[in-house]
mmCIF file of C-alpha atoms in Angstrom:
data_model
loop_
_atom_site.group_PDB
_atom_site.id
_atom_site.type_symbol
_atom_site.label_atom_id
_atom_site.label_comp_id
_atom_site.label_asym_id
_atom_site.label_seq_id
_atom_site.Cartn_x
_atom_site.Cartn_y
_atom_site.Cartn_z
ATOM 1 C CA UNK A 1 22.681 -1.332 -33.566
ATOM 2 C CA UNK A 2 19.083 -1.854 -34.324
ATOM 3 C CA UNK A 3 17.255 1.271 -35.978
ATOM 4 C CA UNK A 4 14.240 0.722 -33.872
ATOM 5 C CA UNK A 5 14.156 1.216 -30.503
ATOM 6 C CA UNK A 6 11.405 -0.708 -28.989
ATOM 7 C CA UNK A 7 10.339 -2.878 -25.994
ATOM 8 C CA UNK A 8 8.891 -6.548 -26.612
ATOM 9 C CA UNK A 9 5.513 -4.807 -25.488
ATOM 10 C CA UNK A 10 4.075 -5.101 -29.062
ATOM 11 C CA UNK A 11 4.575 -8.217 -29.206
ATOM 12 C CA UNK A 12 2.112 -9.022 -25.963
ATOM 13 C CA UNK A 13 -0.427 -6.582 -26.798
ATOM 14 C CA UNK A 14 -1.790 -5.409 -30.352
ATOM 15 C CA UNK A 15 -3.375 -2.145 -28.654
ATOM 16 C CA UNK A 16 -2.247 0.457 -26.529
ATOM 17 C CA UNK A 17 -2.858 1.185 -23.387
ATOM 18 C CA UNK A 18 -5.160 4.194 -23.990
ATOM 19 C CA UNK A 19 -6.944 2.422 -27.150
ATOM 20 C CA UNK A 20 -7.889 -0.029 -24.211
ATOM 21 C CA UNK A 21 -9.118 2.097 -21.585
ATOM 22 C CA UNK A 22 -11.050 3.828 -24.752
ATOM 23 C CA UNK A 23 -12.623 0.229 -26.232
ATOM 24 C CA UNK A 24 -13.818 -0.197 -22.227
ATOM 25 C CA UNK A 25 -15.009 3.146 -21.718
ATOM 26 C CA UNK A 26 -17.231 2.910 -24.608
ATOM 27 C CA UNK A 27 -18.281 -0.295 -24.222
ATOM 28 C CA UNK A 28 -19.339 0.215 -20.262
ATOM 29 C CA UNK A 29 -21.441 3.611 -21.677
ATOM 30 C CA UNK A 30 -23.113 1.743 -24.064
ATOM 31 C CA UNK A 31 -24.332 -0.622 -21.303
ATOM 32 C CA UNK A 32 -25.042 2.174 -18.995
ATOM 33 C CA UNK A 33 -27.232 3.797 -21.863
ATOM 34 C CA UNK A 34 -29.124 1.005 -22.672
ATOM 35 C CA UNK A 35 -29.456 0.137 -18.966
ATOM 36 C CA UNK A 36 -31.077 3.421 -17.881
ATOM 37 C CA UNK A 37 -32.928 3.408 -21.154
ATOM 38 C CA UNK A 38 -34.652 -0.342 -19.939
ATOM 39 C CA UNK A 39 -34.930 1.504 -16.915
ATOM 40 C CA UNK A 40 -37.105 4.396 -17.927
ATOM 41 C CA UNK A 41 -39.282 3.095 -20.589
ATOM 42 C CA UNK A 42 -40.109 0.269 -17.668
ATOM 43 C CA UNK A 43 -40.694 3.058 -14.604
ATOM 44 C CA UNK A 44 -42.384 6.128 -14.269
ATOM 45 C CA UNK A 45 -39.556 8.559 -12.689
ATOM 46 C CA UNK A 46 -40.724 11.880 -11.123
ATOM 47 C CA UNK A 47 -39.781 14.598 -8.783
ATOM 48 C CA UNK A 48 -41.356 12.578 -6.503
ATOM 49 C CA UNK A 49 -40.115 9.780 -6.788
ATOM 50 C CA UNK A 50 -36.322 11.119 -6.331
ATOM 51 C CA UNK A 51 -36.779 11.910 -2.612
ATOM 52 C CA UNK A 52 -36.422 15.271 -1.501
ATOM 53 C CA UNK A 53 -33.511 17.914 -2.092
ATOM 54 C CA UNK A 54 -30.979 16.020 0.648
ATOM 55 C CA UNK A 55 -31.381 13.080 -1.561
ATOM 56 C CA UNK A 56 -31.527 15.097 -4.812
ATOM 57 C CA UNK A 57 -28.163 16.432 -3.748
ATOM 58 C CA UNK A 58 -26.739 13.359 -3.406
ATOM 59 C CA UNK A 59 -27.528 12.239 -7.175
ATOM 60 C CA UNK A 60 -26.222 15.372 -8.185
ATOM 61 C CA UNK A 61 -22.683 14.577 -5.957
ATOM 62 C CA UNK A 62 -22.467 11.370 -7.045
ATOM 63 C CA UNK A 63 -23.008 12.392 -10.792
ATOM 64 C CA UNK A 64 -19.975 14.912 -10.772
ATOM 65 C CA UNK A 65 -17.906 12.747 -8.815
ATOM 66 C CA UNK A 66 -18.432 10.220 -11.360
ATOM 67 C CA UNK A 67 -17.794 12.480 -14.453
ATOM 68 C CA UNK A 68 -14.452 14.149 -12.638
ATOM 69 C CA UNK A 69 -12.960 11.148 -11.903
ATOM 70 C CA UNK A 70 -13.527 9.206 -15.271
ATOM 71 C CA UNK A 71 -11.987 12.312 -16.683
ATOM 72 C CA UNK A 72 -8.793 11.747 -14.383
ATOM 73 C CA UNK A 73 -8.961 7.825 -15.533
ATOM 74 C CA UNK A 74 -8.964 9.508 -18.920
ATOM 75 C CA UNK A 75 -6.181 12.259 -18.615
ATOM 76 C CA UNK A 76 -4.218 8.952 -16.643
ATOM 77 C CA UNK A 77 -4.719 7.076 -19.821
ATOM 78 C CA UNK A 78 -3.386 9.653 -22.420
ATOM 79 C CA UNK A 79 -0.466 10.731 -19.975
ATOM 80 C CA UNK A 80 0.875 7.225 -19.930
ATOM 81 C CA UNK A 81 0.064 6.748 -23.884
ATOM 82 C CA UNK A 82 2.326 9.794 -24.025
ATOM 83 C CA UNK A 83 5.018 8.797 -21.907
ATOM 84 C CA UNK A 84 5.477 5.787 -23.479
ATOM 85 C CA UNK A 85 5.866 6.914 -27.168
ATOM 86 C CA UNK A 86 8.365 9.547 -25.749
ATOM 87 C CA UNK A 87 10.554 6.739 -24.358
ATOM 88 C CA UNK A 88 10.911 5.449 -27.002
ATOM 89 C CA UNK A 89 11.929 8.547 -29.159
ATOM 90 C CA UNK A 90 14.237 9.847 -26.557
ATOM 91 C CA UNK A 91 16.005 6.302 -26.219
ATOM 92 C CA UNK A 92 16.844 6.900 -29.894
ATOM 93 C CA UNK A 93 17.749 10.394 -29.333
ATOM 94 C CA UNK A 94 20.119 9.091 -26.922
ATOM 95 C CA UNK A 95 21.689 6.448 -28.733
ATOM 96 C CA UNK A 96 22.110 9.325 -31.605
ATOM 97 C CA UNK A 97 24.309 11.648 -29.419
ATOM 98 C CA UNK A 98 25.721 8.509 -27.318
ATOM 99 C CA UNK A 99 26.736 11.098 -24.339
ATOM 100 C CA UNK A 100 24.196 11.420 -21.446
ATOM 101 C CA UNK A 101 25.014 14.710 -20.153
ATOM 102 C CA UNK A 102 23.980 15.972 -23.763
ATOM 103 C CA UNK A 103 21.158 14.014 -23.926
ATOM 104 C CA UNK A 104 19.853 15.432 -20.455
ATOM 105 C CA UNK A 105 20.724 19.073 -21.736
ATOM 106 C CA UNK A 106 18.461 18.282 -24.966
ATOM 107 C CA UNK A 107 15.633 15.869 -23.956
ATOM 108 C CA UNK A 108 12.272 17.557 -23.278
ATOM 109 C CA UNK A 109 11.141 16.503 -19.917
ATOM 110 C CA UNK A 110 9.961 13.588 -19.189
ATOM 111 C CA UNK A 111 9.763 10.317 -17.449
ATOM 112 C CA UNK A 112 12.419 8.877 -19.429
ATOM 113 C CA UNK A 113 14.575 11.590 -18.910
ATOM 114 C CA UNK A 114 14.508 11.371 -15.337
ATOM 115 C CA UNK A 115 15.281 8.317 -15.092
ATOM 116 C CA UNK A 116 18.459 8.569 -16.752
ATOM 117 C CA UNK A 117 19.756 11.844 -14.553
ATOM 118 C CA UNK A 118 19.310 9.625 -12.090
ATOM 119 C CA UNK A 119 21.242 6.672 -13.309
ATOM 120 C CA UNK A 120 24.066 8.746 -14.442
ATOM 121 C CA UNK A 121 23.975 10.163 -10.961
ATOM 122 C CA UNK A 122 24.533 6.904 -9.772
ATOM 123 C CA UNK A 123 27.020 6.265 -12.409
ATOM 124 C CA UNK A 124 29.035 9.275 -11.351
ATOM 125 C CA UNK A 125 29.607 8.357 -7.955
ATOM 126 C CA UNK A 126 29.536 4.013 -8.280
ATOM 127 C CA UNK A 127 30.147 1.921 -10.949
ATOM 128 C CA UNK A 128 27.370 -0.467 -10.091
ATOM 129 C CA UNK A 129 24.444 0.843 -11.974
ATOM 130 C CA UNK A 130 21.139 -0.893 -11.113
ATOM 131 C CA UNK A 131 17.615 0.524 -12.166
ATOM 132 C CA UNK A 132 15.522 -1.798 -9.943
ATOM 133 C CA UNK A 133 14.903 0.368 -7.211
ATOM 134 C CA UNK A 134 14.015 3.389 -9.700
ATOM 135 C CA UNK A 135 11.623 1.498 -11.435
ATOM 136 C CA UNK A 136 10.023 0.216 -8.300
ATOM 137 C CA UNK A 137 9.801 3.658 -6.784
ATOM 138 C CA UNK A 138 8.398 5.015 -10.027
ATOM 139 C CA UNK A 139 5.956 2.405 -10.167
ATOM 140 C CA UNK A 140 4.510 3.249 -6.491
ATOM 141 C CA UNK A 141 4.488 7.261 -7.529
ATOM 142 C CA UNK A 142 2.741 6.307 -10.769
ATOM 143 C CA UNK A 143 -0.347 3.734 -8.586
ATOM 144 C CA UNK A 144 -0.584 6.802 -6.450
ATOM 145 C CA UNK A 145 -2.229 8.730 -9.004
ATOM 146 C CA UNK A 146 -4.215 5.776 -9.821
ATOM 147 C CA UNK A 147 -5.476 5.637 -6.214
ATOM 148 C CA UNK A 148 -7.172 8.920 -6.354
ATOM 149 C CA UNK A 149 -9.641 7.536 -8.760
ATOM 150 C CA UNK A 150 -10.101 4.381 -6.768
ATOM 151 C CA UNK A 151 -10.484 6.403 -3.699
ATOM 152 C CA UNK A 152 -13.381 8.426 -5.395
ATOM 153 C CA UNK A 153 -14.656 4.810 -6.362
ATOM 154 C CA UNK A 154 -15.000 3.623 -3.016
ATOM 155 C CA UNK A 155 -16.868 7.281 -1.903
ATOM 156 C CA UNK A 156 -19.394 6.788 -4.659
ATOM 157 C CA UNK A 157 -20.660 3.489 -3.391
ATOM 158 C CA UNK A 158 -20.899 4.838 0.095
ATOM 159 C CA UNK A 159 -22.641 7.785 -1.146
ATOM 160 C CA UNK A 160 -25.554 5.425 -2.872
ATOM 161 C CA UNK A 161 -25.619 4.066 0.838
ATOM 162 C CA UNK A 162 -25.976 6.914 2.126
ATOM 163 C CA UNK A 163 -28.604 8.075 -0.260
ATOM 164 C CA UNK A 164 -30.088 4.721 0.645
ATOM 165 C CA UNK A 165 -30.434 5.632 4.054
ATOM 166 C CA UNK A 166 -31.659 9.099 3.497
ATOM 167 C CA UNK A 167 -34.666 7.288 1.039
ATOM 168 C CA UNK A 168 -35.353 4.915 4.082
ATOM 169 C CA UNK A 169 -35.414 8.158 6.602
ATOM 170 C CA UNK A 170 -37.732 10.050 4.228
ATOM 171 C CA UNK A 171 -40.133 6.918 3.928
ATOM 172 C CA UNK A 172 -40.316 6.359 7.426
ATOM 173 C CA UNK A 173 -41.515 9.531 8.715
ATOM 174 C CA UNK A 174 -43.710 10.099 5.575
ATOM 175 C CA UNK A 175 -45.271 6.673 6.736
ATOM 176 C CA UNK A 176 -45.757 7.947 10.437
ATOM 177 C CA UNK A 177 -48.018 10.829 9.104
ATOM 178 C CA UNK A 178 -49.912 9.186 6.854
ATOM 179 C CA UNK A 179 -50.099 6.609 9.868
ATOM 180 C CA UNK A 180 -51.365 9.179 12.285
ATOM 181 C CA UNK A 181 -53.384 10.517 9.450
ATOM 182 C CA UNK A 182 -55.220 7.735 8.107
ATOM 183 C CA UNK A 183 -55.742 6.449 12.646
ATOM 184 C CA UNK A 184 -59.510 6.487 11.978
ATOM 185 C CA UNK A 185 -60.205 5.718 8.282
ATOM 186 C CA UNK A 186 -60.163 2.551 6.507
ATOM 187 C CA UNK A 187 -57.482 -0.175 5.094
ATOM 188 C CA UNK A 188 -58.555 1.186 1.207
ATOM 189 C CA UNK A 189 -57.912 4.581 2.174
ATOM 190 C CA UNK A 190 -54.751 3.863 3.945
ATOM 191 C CA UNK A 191 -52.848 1.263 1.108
ATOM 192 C CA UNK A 192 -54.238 4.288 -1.176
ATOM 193 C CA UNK A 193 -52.169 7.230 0.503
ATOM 194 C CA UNK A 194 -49.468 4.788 0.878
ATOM 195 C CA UNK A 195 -48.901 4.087 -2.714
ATOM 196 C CA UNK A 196 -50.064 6.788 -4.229
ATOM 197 C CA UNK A 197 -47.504 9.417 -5.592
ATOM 198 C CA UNK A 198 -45.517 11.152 -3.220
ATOM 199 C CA UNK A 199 -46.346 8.781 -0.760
ATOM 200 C CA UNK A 200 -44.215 7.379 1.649
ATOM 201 C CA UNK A 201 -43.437 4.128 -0.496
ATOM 202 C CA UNK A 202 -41.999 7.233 -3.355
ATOM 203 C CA UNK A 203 -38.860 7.306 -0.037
ATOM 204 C CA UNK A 204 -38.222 3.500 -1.482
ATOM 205 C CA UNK A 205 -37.676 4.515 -5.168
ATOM 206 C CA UNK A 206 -35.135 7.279 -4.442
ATOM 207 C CA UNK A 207 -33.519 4.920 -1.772
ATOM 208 C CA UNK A 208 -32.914 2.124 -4.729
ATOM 209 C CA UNK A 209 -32.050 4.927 -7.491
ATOM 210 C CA UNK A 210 -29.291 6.621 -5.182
ATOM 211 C CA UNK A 211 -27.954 2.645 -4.398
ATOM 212 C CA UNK A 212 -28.166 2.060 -8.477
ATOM 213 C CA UNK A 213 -26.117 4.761 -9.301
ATOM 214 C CA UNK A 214 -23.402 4.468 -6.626
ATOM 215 C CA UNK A 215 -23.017 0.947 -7.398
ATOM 216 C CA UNK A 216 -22.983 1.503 -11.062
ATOM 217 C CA UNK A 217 -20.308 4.328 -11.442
ATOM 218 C CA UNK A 218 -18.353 3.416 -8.488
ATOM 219 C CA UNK A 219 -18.621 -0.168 -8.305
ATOM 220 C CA UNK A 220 -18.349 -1.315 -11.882
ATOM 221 C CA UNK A 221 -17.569 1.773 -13.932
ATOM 222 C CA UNK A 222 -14.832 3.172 -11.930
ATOM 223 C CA UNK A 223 -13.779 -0.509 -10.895
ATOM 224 C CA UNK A 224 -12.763 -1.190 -14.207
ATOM 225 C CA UNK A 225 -11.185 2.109 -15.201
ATOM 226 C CA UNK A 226 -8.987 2.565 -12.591
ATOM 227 C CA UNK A 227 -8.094 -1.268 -13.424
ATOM 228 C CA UNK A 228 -7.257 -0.674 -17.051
ATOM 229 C CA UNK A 229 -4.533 2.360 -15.798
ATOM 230 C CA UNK A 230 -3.448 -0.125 -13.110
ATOM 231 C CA UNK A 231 -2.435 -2.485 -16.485
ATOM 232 C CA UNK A 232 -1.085 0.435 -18.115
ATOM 233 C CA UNK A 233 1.127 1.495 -15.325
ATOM 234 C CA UNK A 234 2.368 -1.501 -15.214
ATOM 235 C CA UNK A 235 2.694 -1.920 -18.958
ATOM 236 C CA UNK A 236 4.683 1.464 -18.960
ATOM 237 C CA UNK A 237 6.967 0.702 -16.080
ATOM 238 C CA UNK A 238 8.042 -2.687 -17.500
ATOM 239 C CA UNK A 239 8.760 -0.580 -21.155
ATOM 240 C CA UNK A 240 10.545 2.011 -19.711
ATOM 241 C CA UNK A 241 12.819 -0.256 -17.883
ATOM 242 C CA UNK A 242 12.973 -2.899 -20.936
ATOM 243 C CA UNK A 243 14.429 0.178 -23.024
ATOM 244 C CA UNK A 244 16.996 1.636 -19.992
ATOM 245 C CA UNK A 245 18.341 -1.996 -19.604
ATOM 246 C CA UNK A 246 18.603 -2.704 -23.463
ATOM 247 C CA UNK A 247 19.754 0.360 -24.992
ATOM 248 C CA UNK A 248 21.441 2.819 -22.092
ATOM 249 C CA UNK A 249 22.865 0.500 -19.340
ATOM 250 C CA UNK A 250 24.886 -1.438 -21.472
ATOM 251 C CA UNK A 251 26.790 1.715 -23.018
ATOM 252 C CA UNK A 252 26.623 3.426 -18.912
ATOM 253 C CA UNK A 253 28.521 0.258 -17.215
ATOM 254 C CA UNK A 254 30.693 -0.605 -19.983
ATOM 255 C CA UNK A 255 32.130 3.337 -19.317
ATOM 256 C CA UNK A 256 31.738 2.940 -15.597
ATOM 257 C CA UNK A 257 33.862 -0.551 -15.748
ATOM 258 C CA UNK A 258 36.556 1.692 -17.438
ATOM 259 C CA UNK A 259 36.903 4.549 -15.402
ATOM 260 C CA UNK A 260 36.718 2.198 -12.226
ATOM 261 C CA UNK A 261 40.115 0.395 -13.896
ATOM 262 C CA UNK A 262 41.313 3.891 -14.158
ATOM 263 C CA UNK A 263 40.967 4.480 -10.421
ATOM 264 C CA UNK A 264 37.915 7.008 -11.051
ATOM 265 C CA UNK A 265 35.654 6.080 -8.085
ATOM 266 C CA UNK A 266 38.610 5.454 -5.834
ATOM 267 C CA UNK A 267 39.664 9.184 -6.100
ATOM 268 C CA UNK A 268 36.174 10.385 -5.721
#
């Protein structure tokens, strides 16, 4: 038997799955940096021209919202890195002590480990051992997580909206006092208190920021993230079930074809 005990995935891909999601994260913060950097040596940004606290707020949400769930893209990332370097040291284990039961009494939990209790609880009650359906259902649990962070996505970019909306709101009813204000004095005086800071216009810059940001961290940030785990879920699921079908179901229905001869499953 081979003295490595390893799934074709390095010979698809030369990184890992975290080393990937690390490469993009750093690459998409070096954008954002240099992005807000163009930003603010081009524009004047003030208190001002943030809105008012409501819309303050909502920077402030969509900031942490951002940060949390880039962190849970993160701790996604090393939990699947983990998983799949424990595969494939506890598919060797197992091929060491060649008994399951002993296996499952010594293996630190884990993924792996699962999934063989439950194959050899299918293997103690039928000798047809198939892993499909345990790799499919794992694969669903494992895009659930994943879906948390794209949920949190989605809210960011409605948040910008919303933030958008609350700029708009601002601006407007800034505009109808300076309006009602301005009823008897001239055009200069009027485009003056319009554009000047903290004027009503100011509502437009806070409505464009809160859109920027939204769209930025949940849109494309986010987007890709949660699209890199996506790969690696699938990356894992495919080398967890590469290993159980190479190394452990061979050994599992070769003893299962033998205690079926011997009338095993018929008495049970």
């Amino acid at each position: 038997m081979s003295d490595t005990f390893e799934s074709f995935e390095s010979t698809f891909e030369s990184i890992s799955g975290y080393k990937r999601w690390r490469n993009w994260f750093i690459t998409l913060s070096v954008i954002t940096f240099l992005l807000f950097l163009g930003l603010f040596s081009s524009v004047t940004i003030t208190l001002e021209s943030l809105g008012g606290a409501s819309v303050i707020s909502i920077y402030l949400v969509i900031i942490v919202l951002s940060v949390a769930t880039i962190y849970k893209t993160y701790q996604d990332a090393v939990f699947l890195e983990e998983e799949t370097k424990l595969a494939s040291v506890q598919v060797r284990q197992l091929n060491e002590l060649n008994d399951v039961p002993s296996f499952l009494e010594a293996a630190d939990q884990s993924i792996f480990r699962s999934h063989i209790g439950s194959l050899f609880t299918i293997f103690k009650v039928h000798s047809q051992i198939q892993q499909d359906n345990l790799v499919e259902i794992l694969q669903l649990r494992l895009l659930a997580r994943n879906r948390v962070a794209e949920l949190f996505a989605s809210i960011l970019i409605t948040l910008g909206l919303i933030g958008t909306i609350l700029g708009l709101i601002l601006m407007m009813s800034e505009l109808k006092v300076v309006m009602n204000g301005q009823s008897g004095g001239g055009s200069d005086n009027l485009i003056a208190s319009l554009m000047g800071e903290g004027g009503p216009l100011s509502g437009l810059d806070a409505a464009f920021y809160t859109t920027l940001l939204g769209a930025l961290f949940g849109g494309v940030i986010l987007r890709i993230l949660t699209s890199v785990i996506s790969s690696n879920i699938s990356r894992y699921t495919a080398h967890l079930a590469e290993l159980t079908e190479v190394y452990v179901l061979p050994m599992m229905r070769n003893t299962a074809a033998k205690l079926e001869e011997s009338g095993y499953y018929k008495r049970s």
